[in-house]
XYZ file of C-alpha atoms in Angstrom:
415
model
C 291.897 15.446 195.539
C 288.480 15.179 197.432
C 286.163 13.000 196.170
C 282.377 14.073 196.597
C 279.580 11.917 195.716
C 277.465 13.490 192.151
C 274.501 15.575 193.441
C 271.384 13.064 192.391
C 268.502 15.639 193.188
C 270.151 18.332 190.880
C 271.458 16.487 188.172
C 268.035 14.880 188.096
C 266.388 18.327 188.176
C 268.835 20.058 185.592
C 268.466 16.473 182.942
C 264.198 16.719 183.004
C 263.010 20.039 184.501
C 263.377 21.969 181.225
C 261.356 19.624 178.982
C 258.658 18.683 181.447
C 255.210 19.886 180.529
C 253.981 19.295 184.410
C 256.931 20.284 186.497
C 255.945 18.653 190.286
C 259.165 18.689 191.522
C 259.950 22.066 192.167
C 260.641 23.158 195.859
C 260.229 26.791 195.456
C 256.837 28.069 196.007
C 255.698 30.169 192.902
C 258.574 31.904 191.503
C 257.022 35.829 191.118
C 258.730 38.799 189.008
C 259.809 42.185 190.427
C 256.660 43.691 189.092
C 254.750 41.220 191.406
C 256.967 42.202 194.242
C 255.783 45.843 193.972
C 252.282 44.409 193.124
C 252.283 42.742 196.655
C 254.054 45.566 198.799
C 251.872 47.903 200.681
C 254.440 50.830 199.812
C 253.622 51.412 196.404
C 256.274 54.253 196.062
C 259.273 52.314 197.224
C 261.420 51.063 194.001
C 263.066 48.461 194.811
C 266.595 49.042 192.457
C 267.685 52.321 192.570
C 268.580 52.487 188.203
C 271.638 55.248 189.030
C 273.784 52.680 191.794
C 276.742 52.140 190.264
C 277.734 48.418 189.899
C 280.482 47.748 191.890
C 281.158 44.983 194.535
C 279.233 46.566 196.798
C 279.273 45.256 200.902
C 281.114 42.562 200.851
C 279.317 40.558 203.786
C 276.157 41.881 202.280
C 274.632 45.171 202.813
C 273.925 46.288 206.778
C 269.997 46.978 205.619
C 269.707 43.263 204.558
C 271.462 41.905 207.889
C 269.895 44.277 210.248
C 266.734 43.237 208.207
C 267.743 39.276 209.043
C 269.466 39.916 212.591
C 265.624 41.130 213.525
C 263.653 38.298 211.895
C 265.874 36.257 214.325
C 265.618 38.279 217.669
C 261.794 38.143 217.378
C 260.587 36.619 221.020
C 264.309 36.028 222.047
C 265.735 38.139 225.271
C 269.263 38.509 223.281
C 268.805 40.110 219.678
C 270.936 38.779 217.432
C 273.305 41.797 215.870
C 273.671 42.233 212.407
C 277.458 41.174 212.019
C 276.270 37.655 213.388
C 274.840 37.494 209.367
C 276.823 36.970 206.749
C 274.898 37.280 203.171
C 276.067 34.755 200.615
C 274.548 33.409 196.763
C 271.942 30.947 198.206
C 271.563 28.858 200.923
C 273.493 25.842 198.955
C 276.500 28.679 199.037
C 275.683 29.567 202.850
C 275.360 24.977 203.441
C 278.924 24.583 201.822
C 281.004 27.394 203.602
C 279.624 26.740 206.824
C 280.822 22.677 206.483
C 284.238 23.800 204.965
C 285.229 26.573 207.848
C 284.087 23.940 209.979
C 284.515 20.903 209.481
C 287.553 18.044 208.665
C 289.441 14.659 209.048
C 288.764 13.691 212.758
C 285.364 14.927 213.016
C 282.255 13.437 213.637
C 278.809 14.889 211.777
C 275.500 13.826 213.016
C 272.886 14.452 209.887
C 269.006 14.704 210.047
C 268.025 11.823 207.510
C 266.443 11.939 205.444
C 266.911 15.171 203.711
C 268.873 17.321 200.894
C 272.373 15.163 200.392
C 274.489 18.029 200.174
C 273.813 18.140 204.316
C 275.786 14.831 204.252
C 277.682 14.364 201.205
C 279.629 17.724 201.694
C 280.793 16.917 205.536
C 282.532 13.554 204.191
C 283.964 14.851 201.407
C 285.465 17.115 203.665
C 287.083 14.221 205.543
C 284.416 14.016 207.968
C 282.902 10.984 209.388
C 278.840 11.153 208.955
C 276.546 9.252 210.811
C 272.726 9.532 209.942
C 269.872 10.001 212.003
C 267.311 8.430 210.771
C 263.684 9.931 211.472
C 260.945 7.136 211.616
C 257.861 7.586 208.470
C 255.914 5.435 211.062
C 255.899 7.596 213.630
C 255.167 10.778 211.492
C 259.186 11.369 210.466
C 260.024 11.902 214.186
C 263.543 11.821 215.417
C 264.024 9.775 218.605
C 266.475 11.506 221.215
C 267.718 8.453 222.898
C 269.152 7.293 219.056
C 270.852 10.768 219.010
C 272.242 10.064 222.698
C 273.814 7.030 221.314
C 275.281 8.653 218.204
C 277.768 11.122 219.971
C 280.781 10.488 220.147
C 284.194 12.236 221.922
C 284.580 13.816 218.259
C 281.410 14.867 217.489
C 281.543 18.030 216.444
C 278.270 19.162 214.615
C 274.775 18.051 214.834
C 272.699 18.540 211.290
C 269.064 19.470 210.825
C 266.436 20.299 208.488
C 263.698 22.100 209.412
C 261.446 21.675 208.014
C 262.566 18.786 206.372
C 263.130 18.261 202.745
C 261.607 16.237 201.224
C 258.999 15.190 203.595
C 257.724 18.336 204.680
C 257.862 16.859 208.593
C 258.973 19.477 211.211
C 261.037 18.588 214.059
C 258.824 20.001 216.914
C 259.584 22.699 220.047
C 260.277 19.975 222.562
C 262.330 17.522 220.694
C 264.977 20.839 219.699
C 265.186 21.801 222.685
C 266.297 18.081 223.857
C 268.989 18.160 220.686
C 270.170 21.710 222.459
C 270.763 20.124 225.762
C 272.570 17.099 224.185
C 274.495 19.425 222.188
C 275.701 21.993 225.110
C 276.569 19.256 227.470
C 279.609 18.722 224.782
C 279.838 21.874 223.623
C 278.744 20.351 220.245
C 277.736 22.483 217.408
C 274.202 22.766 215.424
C 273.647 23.727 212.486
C 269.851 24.120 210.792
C 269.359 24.637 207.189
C 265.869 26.534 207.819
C 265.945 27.756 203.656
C 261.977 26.398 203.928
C 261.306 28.658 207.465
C 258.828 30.181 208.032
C 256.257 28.511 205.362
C 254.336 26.651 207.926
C 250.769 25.844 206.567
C 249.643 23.277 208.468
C 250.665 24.057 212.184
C 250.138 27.011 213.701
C 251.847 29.190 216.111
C 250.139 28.681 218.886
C 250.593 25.197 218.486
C 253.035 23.574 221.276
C 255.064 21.990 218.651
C 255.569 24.880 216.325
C 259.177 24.949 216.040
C 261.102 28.341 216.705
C 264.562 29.098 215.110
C 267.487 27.017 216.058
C 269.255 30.763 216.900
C 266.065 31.047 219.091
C 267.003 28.197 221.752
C 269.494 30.255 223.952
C 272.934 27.937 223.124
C 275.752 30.394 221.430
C 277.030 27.548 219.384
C 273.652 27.496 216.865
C 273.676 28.096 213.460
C 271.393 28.796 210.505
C 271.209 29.075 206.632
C 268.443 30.531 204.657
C 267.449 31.932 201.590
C 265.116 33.822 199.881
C 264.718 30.857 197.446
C 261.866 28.923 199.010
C 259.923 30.373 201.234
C 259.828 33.842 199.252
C 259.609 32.748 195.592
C 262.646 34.529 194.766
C 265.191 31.780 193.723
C 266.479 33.506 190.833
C 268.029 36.666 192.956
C 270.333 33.875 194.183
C 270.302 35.127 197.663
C 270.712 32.960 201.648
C 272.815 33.599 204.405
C 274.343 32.654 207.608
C 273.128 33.402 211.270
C 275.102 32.542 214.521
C 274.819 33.048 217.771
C 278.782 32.216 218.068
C 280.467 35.079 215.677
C 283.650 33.249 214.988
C 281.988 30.766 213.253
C 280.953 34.190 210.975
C 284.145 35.478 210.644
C 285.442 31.600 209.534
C 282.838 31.557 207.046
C 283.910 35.284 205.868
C 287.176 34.445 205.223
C 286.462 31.009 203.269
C 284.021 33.168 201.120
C 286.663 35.377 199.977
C 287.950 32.936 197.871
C 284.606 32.160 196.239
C 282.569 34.632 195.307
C 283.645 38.003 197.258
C 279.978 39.424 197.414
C 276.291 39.174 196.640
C 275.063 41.017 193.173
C 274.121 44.427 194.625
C 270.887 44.598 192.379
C 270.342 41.221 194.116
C 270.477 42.399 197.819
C 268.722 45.143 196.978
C 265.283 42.860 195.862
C 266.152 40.740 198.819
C 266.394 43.479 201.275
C 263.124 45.011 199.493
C 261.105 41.103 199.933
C 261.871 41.610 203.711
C 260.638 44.804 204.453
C 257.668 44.839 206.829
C 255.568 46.639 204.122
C 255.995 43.793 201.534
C 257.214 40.311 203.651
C 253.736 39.882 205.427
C 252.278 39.824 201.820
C 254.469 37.916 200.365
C 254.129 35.054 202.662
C 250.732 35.307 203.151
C 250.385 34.431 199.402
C 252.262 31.870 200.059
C 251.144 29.920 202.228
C 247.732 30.292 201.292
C 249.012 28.899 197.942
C 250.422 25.967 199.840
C 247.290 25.310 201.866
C 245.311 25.394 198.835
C 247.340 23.404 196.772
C 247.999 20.375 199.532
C 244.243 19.866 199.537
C 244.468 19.417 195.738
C 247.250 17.006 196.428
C 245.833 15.345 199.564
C 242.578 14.666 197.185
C 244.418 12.905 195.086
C 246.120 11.037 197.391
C 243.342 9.631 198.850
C 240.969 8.238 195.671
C 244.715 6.514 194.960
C 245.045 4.913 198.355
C 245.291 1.179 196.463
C 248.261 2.686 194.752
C 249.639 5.475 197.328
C 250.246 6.479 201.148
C 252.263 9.022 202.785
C 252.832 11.182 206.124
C 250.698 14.336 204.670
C 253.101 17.248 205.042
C 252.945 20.496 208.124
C 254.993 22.810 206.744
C 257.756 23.137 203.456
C 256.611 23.293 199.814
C 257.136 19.184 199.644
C 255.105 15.564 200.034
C 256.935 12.461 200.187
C 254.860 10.092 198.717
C 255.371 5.966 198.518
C 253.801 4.154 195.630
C 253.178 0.555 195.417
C 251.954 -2.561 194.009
C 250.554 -5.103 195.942
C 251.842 -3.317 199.031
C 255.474 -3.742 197.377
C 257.148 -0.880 196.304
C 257.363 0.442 192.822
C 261.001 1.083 191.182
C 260.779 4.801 191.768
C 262.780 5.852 189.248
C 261.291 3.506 186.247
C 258.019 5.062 187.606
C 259.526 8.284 187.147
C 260.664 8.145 184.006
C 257.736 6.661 182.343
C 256.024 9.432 183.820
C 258.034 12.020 182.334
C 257.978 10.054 179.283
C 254.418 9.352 178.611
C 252.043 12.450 179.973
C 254.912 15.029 180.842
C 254.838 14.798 184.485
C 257.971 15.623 186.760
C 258.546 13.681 190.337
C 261.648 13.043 192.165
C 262.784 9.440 192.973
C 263.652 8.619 196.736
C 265.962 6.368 196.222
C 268.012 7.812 193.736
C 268.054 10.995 195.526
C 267.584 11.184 198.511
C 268.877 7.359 199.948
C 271.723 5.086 199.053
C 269.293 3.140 196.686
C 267.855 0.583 199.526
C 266.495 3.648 201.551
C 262.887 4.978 199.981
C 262.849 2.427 197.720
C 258.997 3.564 195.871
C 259.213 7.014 196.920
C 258.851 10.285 195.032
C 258.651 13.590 195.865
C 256.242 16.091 194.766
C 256.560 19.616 195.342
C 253.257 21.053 195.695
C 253.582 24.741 196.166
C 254.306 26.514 192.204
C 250.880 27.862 190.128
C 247.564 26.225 191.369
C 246.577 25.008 187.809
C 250.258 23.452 187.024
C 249.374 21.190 190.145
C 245.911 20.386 188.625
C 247.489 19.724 185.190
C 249.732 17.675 186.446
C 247.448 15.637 188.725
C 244.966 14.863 185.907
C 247.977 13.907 183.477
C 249.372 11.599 186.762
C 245.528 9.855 187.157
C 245.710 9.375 183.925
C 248.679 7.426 183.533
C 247.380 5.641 186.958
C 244.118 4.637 184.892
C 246.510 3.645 181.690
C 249.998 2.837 182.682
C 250.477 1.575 185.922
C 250.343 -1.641 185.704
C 253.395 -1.318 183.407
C 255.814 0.022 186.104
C 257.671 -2.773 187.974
C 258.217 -3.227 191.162
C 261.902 -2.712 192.715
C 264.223 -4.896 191.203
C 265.368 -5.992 195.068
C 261.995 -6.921 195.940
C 260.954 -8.911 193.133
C 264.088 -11.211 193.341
C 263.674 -11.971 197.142
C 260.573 -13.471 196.263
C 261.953 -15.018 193.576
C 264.711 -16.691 195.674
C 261.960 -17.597 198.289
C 259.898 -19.208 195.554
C 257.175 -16.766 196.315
C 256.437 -15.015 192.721
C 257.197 -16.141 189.323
């Protein structure tokens, strides 16, 4: 039987996100209804479910309007368009994540992960059989990846390279000139890559005309590039339970195709069609542009707040993604994230994330949370107040990580 590790960021999120009063956890930007859609679109006569379709399967790799709609989002500024049967629609990107790893991956591979970022990117690969190695970006250095530590990961197995970008949870982006490096590693062994891009293209705090604004991995000219999406994060539409698959190398579609049969068979119709309505050029420019001006807005809340808790607080402020990775501390010691967590949720309502239950091994981001920053303006302001005031009240209560405190101990330096 395979064994998989348990999924710490979602059971976390399905055991508290129901009862919390503040929820500042939540990745998706702003979840908006299907009248808001319409509200946003600039064709106001376009419906976006036609009430007479009948309900049947419908296109089983998704319907050619949605993947022509996707095969152009990816050909923009590229001098080989990507055609439509290089997309394969599936029921999220977490759907789009595991197929890709099971048509590809086994016992006797090698998987080089992005680290750190959303587990199922590494649990999944090993449970497969896989041997997973992480690459570990450096907080000091702004969450960058260093190429020469990737050099030294490959091996004569290696057969995919990981990313995230942007990068969940810290809301770093791996920059132009550093994936193009990964590309030229990766082609010189004919080594895959595969980026989960579900938070492309919210980037709030880099621009485009930046030199590191980072294109789409399908954007770098190397057939064997692969990416997942959805219309979850980015586009506020999680609940349509829509992502996808993109590559350059169309076997790796067809793989994916034929694992997928055995799963769910197709995307809900009425789905595709709000997904393939979101992406239309008379409603996607909208819709992003409300959201990211709802992220920009929001991270100065957050970055406010950050900084008149500086005694308390420190992070690597976010460029792009709907989430902060934020370190808390006493004494310039770590907190135990998840006791700070749950006296959070406990006392004033308040919802965070804890590193190092979810997104390390339990020594990794030891004091971390995440807070995602990006759902209704005043929920972030709510939440922030109730937060100060449990800094003003409670803090001193929450103790430090249990690992920390008994070094010290053992060196005779605390009582």
């Amino acid at each position: 039987m395979v064994q998989i590790k348990e999924f710490a960021v979602e059971q976390w999120m399905d055991k508290y996100e129901i009862g919390a009063q503040y929820n500042i956890a939540e990745t998706c930007c702003a979840s908006i209804s299907v009248n808001d859609l319409q509200n946003l679109s600039e064709d106001k006569s376009a419906n976006p479910l036609d009430l007479s379709t009948k309900l049947t399967y419908g296109a089983i790799r998704g319907s050619e309007g949605l993947r022509s709609t996707l095969a152009r989002l990816y050909s923009v500024k590229t001098p080989n368009p990507l055609p439509a049967d290089n997309v394969l629609i599936t029921a999220g990107a977490i759907q789009a994540n595991f197929l890709l790893f099971y048509s590809l991956v086994g016992p006797g591979d090698h998987v080089i992960c992005h680290y750190p970022t959303y587990q199922q990117l590494y649990s999944v690969p090993a449970s497969l059989g896989a041997e997973v190695s992480l690459w570990k970006s450096n907080e000091k250095d702004g969450w960058k990846l260093d190429i020469e530590e990737l050099k030294g990961l490959i091996r004569p197995n290696t057969k995919l390279i990981i990313l995230n970008n942007p990068q969940n949870p810290t809301g770093a982006v791996i920059p132009q000139a550093t994936l193009e490096d990964i590309v030229n590693i990766a082609r010189s062994s004919s080594i895959y890559i595969h980026a989960d891009e579900v938070y492309r293209p919210l980037f709030h705090s880099i621009s485009p005309m930046d030199a590191d604004f980072p294109s789409s991995i399908l954007s770098l000219g190397y057939d064997r590039t692969i990416a997942t999406g959805s219309l979850s994060k980015a586009y506020s539409l999680a609940g349509i339970r829509v992502g996808w698959i993109a590559s350059r190398d169309r076997t790796v579609i067809e793989t994916c195709a034929v694992a997928r049969d055995y799963t769910t068979i197709s995307v809900s119709q009425l789905d595709d069609a709000i997904a393939s309505y979101a992406l239309r050029p008379s409603c996607i420019h909208s819709l992003l542009r409300r959201n990211i001006d709802l992220a920009k807005a929001n991270l100065a809340i957050l970055a406010e707040f950050i900084e008149s808790h500086r005694w308390a607080c420190d992070w690597v402020k976010p460029r792009a993604g709907t989430t902060a990775f934020v370190r808390f501390n006493k004494m310039g010691k770590p907190v135990d994230d998840v006791a700070f967590c749950e006296m959070l949720f406990e006392r004033v309502g308040v919802m965070f994330v804890p590193g190092s239950l979810c997104f390390g091994d339990g020594e990794d981001f030891k004091g971390y949370v995440r807070i995602g920053f990006v759902q209704e303006t005043e929920v972030l302001q709510k939440g922030l107040e109730a937060l100060r005031t449990f800094m003003d009240q409670s803090y001193e209560e929450v103790p430090r990580s249990f690992r920390v405190i008994l070094s010290q101990q053992l060196l005779g330096l605390s009582h």
